[in-house]
CSV table of C-alpha atoms in Angstrom, one decimal:
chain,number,residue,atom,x,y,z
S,1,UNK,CA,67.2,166.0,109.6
S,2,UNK,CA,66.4,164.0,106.5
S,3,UNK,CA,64.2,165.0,103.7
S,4,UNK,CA,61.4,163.1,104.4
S,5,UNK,CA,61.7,164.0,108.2
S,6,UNK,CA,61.5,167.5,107.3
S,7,UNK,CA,58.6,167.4,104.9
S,8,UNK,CA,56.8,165.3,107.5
S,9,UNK,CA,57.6,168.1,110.2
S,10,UNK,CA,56.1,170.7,108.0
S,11,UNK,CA,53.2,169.0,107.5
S,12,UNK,CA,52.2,168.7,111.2
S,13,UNK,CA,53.2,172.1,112.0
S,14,UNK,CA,50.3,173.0,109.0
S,15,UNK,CA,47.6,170.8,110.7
S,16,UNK,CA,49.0,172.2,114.6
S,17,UNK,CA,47.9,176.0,113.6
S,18,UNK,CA,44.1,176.4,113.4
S,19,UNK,CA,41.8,179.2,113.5
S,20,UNK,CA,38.5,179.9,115.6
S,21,UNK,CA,35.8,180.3,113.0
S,22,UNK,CA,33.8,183.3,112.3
S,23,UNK,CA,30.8,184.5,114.0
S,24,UNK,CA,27.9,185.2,111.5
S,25,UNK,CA,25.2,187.4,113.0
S,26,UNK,CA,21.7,188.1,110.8
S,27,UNK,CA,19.6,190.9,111.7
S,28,UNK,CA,16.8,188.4,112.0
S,29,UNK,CA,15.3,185.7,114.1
S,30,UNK,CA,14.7,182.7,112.6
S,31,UNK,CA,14.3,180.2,115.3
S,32,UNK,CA,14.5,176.2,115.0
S,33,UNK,CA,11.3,175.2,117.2
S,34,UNK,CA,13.4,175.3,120.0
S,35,UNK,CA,12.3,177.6,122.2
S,36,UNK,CA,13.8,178.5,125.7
S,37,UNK,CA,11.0,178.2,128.7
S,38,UNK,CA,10.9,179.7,132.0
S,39,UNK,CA,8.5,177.4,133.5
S,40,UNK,CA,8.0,173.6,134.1
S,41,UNK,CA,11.7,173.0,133.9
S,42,UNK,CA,12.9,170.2,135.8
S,43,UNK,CA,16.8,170.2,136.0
S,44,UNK,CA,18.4,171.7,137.9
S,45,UNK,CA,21.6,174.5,137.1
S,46,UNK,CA,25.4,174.4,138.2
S,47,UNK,CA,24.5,178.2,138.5
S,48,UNK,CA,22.3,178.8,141.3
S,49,UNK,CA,20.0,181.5,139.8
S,50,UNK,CA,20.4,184.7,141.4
S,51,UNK,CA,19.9,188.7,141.2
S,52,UNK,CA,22.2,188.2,138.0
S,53,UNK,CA,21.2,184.8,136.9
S,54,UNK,CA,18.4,183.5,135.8
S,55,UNK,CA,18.2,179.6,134.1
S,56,UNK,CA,15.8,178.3,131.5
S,57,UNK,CA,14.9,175.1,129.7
S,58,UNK,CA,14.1,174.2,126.5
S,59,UNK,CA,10.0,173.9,125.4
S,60,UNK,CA,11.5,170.3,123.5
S,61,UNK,CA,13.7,169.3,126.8
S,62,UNK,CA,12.3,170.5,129.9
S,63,UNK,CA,15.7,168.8,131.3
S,64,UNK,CA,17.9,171.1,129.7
S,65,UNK,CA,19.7,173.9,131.2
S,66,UNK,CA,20.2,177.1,130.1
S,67,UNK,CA,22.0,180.0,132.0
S,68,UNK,CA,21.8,183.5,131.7
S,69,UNK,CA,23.8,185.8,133.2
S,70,UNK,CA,23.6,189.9,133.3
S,71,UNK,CA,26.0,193.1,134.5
S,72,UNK,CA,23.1,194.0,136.3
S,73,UNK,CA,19.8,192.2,138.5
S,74,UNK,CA,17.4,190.3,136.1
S,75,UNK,CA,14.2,188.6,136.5
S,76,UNK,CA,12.2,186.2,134.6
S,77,UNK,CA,8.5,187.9,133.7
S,78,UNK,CA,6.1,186.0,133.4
S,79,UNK,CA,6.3,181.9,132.4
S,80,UNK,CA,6.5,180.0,129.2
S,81,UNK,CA,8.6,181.9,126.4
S,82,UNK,CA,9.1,184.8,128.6
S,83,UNK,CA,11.3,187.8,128.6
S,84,UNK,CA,14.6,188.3,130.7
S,85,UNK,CA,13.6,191.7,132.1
S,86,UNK,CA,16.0,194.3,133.8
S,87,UNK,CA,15.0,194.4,137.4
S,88,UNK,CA,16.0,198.2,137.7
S,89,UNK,CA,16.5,200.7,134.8
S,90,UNK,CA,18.8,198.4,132.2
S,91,UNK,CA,21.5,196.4,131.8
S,92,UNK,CA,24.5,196.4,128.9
S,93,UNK,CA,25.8,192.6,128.9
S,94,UNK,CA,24.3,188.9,128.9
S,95,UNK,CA,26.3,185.8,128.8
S,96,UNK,CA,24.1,182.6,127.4
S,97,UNK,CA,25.6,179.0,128.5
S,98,UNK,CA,24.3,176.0,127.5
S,99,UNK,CA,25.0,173.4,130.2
S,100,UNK,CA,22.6,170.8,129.1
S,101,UNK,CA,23.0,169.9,126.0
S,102,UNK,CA,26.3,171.2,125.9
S,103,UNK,CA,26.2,173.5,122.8
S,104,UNK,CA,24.6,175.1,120.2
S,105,UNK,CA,24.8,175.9,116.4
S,106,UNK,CA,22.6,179.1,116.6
S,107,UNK,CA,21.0,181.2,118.9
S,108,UNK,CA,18.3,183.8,118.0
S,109,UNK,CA,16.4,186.3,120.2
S,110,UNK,CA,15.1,190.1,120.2
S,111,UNK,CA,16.8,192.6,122.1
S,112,UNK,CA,14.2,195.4,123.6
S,113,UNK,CA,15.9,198.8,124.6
S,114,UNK,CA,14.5,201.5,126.4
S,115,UNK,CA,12.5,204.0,124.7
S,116,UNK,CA,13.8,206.6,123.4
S,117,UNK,CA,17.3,205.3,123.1
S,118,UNK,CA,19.3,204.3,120.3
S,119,UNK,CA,22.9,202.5,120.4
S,120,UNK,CA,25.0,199.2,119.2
S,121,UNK,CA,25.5,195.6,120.3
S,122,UNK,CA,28.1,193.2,119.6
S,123,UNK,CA,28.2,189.6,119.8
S,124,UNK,CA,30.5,187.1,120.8
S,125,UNK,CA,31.1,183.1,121.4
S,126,UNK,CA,33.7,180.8,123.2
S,127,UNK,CA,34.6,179.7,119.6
S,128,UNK,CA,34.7,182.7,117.5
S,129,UNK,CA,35.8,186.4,118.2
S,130,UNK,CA,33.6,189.5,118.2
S,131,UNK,CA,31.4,190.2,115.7
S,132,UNK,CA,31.2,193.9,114.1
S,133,UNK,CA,28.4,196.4,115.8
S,134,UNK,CA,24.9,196.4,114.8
S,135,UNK,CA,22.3,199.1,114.9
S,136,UNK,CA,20.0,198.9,118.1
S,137,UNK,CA,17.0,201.5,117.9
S,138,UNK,CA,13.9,201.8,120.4
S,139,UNK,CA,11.0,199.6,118.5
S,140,UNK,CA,11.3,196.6,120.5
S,141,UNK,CA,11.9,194.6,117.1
S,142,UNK,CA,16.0,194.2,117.3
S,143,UNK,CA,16.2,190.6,116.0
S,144,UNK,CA,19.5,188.6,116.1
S,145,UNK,CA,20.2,185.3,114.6
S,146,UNK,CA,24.2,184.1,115.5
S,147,UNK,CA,25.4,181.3,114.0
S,148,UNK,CA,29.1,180.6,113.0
S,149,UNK,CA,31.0,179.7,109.2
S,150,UNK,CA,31.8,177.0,109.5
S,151,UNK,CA,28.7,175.9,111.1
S,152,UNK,CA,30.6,174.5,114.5
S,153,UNK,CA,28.5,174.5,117.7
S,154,UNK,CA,29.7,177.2,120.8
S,155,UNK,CA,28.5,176.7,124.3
S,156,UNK,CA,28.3,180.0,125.0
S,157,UNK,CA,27.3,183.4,123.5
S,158,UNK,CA,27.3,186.9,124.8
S,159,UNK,CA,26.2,190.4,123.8
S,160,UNK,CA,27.6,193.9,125.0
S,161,UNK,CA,25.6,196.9,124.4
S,162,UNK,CA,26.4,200.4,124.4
S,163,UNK,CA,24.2,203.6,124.0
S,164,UNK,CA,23.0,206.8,124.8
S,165,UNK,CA,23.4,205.6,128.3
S,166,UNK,CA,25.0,203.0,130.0
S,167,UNK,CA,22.3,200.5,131.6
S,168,UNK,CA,20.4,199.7,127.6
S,169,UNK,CA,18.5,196.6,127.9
S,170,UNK,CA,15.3,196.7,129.4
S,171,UNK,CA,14.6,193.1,128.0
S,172,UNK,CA,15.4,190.4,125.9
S,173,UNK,CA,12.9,187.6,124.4
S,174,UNK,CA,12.1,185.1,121.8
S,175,UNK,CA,14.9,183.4,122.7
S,176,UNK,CA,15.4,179.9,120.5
S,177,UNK,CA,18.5,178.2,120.4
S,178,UNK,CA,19.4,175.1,117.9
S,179,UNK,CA,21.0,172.8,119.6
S,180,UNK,CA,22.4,171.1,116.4
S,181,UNK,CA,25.4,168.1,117.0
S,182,UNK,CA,26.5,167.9,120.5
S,183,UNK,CA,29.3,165.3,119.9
S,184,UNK,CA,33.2,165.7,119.8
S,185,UNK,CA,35.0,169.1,119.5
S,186,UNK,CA,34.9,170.2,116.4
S,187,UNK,CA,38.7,170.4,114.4
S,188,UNK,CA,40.2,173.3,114.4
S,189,UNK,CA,39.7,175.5,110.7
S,190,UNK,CA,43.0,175.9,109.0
S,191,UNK,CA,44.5,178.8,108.5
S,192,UNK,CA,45.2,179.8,105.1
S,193,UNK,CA,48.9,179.9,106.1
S,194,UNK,CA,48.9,176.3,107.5
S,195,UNK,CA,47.1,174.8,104.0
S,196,UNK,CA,50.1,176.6,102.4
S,197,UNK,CA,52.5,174.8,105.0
S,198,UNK,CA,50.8,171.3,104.5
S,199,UNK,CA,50.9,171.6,100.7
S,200,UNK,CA,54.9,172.5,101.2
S,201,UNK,CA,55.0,169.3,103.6
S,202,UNK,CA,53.5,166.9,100.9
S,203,UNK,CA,55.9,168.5,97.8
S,204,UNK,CA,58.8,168.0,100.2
S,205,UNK,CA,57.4,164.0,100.9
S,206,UNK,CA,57.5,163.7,97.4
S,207,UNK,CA,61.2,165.1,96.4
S,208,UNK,CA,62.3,163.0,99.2
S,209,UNK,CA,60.6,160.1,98.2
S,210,UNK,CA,62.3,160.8,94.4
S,211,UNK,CA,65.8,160.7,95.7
S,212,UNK,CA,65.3,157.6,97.4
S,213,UNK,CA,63.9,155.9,94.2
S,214,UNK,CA,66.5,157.1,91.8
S,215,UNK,CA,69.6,156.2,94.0
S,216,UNK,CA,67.9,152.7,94.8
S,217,UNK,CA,67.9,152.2,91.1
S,218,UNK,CA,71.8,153.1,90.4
């Protein structure tokens, strides 16, 4: 393999290795005016909604679809922005798709335990890997903004809880979601090890391209 062949080799094999972004999760709930509806939605879900599944819209698209999914039977309580409640004494894990649009950039909602009980709750999206554990305690005010760095849209996000007892949930609410830009997948982050690789690839272009010049002009 030449020298230029090489150093061009090296400088795909830096852009061929990426890495998911991070998951950023604020102990907050900011919100974007999008809120997620229970009632007066007109489209309807791949998910048929079920003991486990219910689907909401958004209060700015009553054509959008939005799926959530438990470990245990859930119900919608109540219309407009209503809580997903636990049907019987809690659940531990909820899985948020976004069929229509097809992604988001953040997701915020409040997490309601039972009383009494005190435990953790992770996070996670199809574009990032888990978050660290945060604090859950029995006020009902256990507000979660999760977002990612870079700021690339997921369409989906889950939670996993874990307690006292097993079955923690006993509702979650103010759910808003920004839907953001919904248009190709985003390009994959760099690793720090594939810049290194790239910036190899363009020193090795540049030797190669060198040696060419100064036997050309002998």
């Amino acid at each position: 393999m030449t020298g230029a062949a090489l150093a061009v080799g090296v400088v795909l094999a830096g852009w061929a290795t990426g890495a998911k972004a991070n998951i950023v999760v604020t102990t907050d709930n900011i919100g974007t005016g999008n809120n997620v509806i229970f009632n007066g939605c007109t489209a309807d879900a791949d998910a048929t909604p079920g003991d486990f599944v219910v689907q909401g819209c958004l209060n700015t698209n009553k054509n959008a679809i939005i799926v959530f999914t438990a470990d245990q039977p859930i119900e919608v309580a109540g219309g407009g922005q209503a809580a997903i409640e636990a049907i019987g004494s809690g659940f531990s894990s909820l899985t948020i798709d976004f069929i229509v649009p097809s992604a988001a950039e953040l997701l915020a909602l409040n997490i309601d335990i039972a009383d009494g009980e005190s435990g953790s709750v992770t996070f996670d999206t199809d574009v990032t890997g888990p978050s660290a554990a945060f604090t859950l305690d029995d006020n009902g005010e256990n507000k979660f903004t999760v977002s990612t760095n870079p700021l690339i849209a997921f369409s989906q996000v889950s939670f996993t809880t874990s307690g006292s007892i097993n079955l923690l949930v006993v509702d979650v609410k103010q759910v808003r979601i920004d839907p953001g830009s919904t248009g190709p997948d985003p390009i994959p982050v760099p690793e720090p090890a594939s810049m290194a690789l790239f910036g190899l690839g363009l020193l090795g272009l540049a030797s190669a391209t060198r040696l060419r010049t100064r036997r050309a002009s002998r």
